[in-house]
Short mmCIF file of C-alpha atoms and ligand atoms in Angstrom, two decimals:
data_model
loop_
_atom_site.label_atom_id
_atom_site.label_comp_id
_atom_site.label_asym_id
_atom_site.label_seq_id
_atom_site.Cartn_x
_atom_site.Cartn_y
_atom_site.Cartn_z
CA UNK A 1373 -16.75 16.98 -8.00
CA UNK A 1374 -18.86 13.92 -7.26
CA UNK A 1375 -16.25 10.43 -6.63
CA UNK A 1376 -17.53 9.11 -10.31
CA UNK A 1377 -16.02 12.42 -11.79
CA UNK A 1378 -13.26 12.62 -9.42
CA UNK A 1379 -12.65 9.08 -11.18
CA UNK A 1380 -13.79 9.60 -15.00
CA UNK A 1381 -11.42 12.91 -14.71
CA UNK A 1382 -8.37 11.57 -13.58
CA UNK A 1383 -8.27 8.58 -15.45
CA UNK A 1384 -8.85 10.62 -18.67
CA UNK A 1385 -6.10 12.77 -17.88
CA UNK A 1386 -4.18 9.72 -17.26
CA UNK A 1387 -4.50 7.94 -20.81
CA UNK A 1388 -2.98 10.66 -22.62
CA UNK A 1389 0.41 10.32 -20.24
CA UNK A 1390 0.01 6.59 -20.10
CA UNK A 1391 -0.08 6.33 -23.68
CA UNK A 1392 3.02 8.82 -24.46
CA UNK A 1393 5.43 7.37 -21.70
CA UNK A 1394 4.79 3.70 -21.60
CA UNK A 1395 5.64 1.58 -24.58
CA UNK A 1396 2.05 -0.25 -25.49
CA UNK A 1397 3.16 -3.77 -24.81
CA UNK A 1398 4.35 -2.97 -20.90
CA UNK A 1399 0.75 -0.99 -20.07
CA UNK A 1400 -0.51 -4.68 -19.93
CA UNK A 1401 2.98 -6.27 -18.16
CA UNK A 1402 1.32 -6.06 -14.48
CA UNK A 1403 -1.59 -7.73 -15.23
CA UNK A 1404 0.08 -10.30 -17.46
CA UNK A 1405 2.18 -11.23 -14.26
CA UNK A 1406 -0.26 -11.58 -12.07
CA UNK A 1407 -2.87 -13.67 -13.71
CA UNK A 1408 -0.71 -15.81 -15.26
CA UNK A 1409 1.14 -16.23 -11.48
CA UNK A 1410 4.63 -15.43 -12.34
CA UNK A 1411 7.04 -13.44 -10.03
CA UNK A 1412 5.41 -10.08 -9.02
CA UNK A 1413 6.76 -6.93 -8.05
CA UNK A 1414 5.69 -5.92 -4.56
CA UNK A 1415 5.93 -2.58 -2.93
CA UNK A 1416 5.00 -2.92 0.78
CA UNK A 1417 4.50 0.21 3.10
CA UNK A 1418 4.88 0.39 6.50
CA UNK A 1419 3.76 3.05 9.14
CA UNK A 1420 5.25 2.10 12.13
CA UNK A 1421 7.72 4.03 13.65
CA UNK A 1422 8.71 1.13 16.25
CA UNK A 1423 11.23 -0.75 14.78
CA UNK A 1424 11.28 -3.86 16.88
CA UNK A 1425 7.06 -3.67 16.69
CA UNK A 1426 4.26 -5.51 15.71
CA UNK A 1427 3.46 -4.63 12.08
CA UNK A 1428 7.03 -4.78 11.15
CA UNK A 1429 7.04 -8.00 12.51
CA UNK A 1430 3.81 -8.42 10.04
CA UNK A 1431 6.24 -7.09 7.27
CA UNK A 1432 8.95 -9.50 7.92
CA UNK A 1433 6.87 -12.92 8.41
CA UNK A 1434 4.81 -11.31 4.52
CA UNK A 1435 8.22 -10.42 3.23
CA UNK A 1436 9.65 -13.82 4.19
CA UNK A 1437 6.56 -16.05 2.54
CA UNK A 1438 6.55 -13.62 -0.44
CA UNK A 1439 10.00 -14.36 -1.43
CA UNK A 1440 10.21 -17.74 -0.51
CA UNK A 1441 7.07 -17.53 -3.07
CA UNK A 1442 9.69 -16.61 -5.82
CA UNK A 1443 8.77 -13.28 -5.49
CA UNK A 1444 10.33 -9.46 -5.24
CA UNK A 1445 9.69 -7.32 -2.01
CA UNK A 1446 10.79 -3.70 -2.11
CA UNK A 1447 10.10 -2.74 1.45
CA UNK A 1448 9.80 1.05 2.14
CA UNK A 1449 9.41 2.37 5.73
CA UNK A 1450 7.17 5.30 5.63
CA UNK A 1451 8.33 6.35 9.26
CA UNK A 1452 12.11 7.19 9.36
CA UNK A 1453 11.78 8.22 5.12
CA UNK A 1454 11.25 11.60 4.24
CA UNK A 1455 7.64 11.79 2.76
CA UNK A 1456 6.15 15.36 2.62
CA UNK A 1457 2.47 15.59 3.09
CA UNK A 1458 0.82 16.90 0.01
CA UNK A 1459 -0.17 20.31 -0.37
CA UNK A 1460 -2.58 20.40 -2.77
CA UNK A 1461 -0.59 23.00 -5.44
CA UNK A 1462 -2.34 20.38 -8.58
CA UNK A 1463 1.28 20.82 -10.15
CA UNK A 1464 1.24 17.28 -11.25
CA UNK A 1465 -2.34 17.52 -12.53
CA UNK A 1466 -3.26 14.51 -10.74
CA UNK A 1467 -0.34 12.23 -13.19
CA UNK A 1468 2.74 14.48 -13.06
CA UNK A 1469 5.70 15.43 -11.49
CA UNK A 1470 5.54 16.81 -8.07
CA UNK A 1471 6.94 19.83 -6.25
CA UNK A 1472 8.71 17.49 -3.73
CA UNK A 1473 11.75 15.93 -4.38
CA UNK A 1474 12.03 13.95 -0.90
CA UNK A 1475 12.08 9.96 -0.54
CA UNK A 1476 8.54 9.01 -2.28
CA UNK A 1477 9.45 10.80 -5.49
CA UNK A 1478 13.24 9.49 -5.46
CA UNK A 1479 12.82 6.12 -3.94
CA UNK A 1480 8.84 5.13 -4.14
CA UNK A 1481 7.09 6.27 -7.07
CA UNK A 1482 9.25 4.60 -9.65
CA UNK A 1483 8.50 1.64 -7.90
CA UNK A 1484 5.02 1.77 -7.29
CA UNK A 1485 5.06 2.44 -11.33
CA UNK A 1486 6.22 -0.82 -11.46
CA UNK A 1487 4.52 -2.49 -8.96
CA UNK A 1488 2.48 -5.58 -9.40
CA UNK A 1489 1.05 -5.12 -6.15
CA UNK A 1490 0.98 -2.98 -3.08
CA UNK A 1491 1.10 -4.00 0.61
CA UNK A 1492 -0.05 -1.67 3.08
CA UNK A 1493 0.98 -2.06 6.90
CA UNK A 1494 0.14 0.22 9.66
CA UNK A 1495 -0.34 0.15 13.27
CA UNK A 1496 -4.19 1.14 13.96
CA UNK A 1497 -3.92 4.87 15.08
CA UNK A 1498 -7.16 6.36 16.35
CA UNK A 1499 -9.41 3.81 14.38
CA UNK A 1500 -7.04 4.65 11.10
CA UNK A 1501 -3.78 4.26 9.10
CA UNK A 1502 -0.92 5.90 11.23
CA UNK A 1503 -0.12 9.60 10.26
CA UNK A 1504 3.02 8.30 8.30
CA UNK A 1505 1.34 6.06 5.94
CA UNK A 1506 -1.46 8.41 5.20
CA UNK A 1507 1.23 10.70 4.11
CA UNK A 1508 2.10 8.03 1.37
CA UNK A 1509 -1.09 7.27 0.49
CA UNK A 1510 -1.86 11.03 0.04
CA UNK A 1511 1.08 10.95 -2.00
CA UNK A 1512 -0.54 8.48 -5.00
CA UNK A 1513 -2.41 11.76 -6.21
CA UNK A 1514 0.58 12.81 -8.54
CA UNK A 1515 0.56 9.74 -10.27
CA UNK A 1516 -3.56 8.97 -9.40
CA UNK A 1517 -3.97 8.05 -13.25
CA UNK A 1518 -0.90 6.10 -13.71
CA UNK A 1519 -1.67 3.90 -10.70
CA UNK A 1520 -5.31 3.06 -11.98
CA UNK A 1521 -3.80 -0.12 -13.76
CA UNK A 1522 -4.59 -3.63 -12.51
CA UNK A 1523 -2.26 -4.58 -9.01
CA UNK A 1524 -3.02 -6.88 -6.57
CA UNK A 1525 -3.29 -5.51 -3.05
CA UNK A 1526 -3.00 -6.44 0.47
CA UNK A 1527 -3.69 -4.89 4.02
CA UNK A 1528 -1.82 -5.93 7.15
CA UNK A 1529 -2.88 -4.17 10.87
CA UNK A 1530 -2.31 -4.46 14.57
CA UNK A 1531 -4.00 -3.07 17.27
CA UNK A 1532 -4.48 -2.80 21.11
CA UNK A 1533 -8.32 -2.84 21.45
CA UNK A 1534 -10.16 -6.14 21.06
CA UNK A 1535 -13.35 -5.00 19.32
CA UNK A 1536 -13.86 -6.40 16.08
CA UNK A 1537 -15.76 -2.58 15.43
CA UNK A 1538 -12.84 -1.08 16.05
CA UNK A 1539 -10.90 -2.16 12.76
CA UNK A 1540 -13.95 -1.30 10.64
CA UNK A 1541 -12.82 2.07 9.61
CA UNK A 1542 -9.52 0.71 8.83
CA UNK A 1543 -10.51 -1.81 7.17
CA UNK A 1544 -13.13 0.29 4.97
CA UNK A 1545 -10.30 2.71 3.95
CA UNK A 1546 -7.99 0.05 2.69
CA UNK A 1547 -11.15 -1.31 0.52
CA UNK A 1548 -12.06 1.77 -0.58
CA UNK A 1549 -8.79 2.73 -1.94
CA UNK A 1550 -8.30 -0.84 -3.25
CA UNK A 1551 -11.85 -0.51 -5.43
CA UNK A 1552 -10.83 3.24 -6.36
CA UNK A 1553 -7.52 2.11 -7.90
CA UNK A 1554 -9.43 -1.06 -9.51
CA UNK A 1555 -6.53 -3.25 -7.61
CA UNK A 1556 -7.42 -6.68 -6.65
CA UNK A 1557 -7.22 -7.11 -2.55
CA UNK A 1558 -5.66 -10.50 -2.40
CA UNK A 1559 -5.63 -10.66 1.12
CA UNK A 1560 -5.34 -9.20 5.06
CA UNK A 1561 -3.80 -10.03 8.67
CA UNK A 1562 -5.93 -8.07 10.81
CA UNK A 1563 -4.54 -8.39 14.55
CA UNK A 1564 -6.61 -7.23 17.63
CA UNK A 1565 -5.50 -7.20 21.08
CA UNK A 1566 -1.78 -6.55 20.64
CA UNK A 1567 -0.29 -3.16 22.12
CA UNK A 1568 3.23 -4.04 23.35
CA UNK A 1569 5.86 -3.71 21.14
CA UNK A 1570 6.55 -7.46 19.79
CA UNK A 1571 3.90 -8.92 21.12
CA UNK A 1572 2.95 -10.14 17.78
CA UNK A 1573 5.70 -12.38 17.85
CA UNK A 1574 4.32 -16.37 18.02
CA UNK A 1575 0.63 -15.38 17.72
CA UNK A 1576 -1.42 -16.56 15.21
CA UNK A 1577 -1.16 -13.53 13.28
CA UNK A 1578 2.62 -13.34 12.47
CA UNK A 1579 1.83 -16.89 10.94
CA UNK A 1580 -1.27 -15.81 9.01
CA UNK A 1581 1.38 -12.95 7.38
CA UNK A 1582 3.85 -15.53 6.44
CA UNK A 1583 0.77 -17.70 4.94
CA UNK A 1584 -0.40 -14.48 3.04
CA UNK A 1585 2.82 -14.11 1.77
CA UNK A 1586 3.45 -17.58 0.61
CA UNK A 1587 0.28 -17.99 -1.12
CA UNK A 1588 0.61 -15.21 -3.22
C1 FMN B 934 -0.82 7.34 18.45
C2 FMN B 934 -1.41 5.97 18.72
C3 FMN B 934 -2.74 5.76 18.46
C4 FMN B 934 -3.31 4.51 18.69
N1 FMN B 934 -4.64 4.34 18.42
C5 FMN B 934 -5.19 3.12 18.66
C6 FMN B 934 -6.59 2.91 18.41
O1 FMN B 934 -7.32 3.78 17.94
N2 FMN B 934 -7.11 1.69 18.72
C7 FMN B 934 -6.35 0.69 19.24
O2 FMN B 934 -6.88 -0.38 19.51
N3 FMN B 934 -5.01 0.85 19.43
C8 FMN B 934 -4.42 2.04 19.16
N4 FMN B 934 -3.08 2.21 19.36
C9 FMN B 934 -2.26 1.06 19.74
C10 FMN B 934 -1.51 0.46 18.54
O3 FMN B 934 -2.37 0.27 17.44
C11 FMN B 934 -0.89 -0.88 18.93
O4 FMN B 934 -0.01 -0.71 20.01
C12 FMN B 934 -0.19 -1.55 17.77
O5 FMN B 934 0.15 -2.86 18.14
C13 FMN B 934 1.08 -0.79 17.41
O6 FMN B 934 1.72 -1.42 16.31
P1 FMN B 934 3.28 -1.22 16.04
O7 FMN B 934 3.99 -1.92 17.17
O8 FMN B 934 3.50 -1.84 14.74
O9 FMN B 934 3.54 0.25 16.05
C14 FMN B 934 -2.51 3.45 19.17
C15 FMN B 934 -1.14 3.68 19.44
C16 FMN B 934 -0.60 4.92 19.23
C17 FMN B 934 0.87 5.14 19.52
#
């Protein structure tokens, strides 16, 4: 299946649940909120596993702007949750429930449901998202058609290397799931040349987080 069918097929399959589970009036809520600039619902994902490192620093200094912004941050670690990766069974038919009961179905998918927008922050691991996040992201395939509703979107990274090349991978992904969903990318922090744990902290980078949070 080409990407244009993978697209047309998913969101057909989509309507029909959309239509039965969602009363008609809340299928347009998200984009209602965010157009007209009124507090959003935001789901940001992290992949770090280092607690005290630099993305989650990233997350904190978004997080922080975001709600002093009047807005609602549910913050959900991808490293230390339990997130299965996907196996591919097609159980939830691309919109459905899934054969894992672990943290994303309990905790994250009602929320992404709800979600005005999605943050995504991850260390740069081997010119990609780190292994935890991707197991998210993989995740969004049992509830592909619900999620292809108008959110805003943003991308925050950190890496050791100082090569703008580097991050264009990365960087692709993130747009490339971003145009697949049909969200709106409102914004990224893309930070080169930090390794160390916390050596984000007082570069220019924690503050453009903040300012991406505060201008949303
Ligand atoms: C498994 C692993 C893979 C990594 N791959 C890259 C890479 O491809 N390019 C790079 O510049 N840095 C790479 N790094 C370095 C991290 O991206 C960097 O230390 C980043 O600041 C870590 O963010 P964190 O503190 O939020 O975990 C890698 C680190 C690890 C542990």
């Amino acid at each position: 299946m080409n990407r244009r069918k993978f697209i047309k097929q998913s969101g057909v399959a989509a309507a029909g649940t959309v239509l039965l589970a969602t009363p008609f009036a809340a299928m347009f809520a998200n984009e209602d909120n965010n157009k007209n600039n009124k507090k959003m619902k935001i789901v940001l994902i992290t992949g770090s596993p280092r607690r005290n490192g630099n993305t989650n620093h990233l997350a904190e200094q978004f997080t922080r702007g975001a709600e002093e912004a009047g807005h609602e941050v549910f913050r959900f670690n991808a490293a230390g949750s339990e997130v299965r990766p996907c196996i591919a069974c097609d159980h939830c038919g691309m919109d459905g429930p899934c054969v894992h009961n672990d943290d994303f179905t309990k905790i994250l998918r009602p929320r992404l449901v709800e979600a005005d927008m999605v943050a995504f922050c991850s260390p740069m691991y081997y010119f990609g998202f780190s292994a935890q996040i991707k197991a998210v992201i993989d995740r969004f395939y049992a509830l592909n058609g619900t999620l292809h509703t108008y959110k805003k979107c943003a991308f925050l990274m950190a890496y050791a290397n100082t090569s703008a090349q580097d991050a264009v991978a990365m960087n692709g992904h993130y747009r490339t799931i971003a145009d697949y969903m049909g969200w709106e990318d409102v914004g990224s922090v893309v930070a080169p040349g930090i390794w160390t744990a916390g050596s984000i902290k007082g570069t220019k980078y924690a503050v453009q987080a903040y300012e991406l949070g505060k201008s949303l």
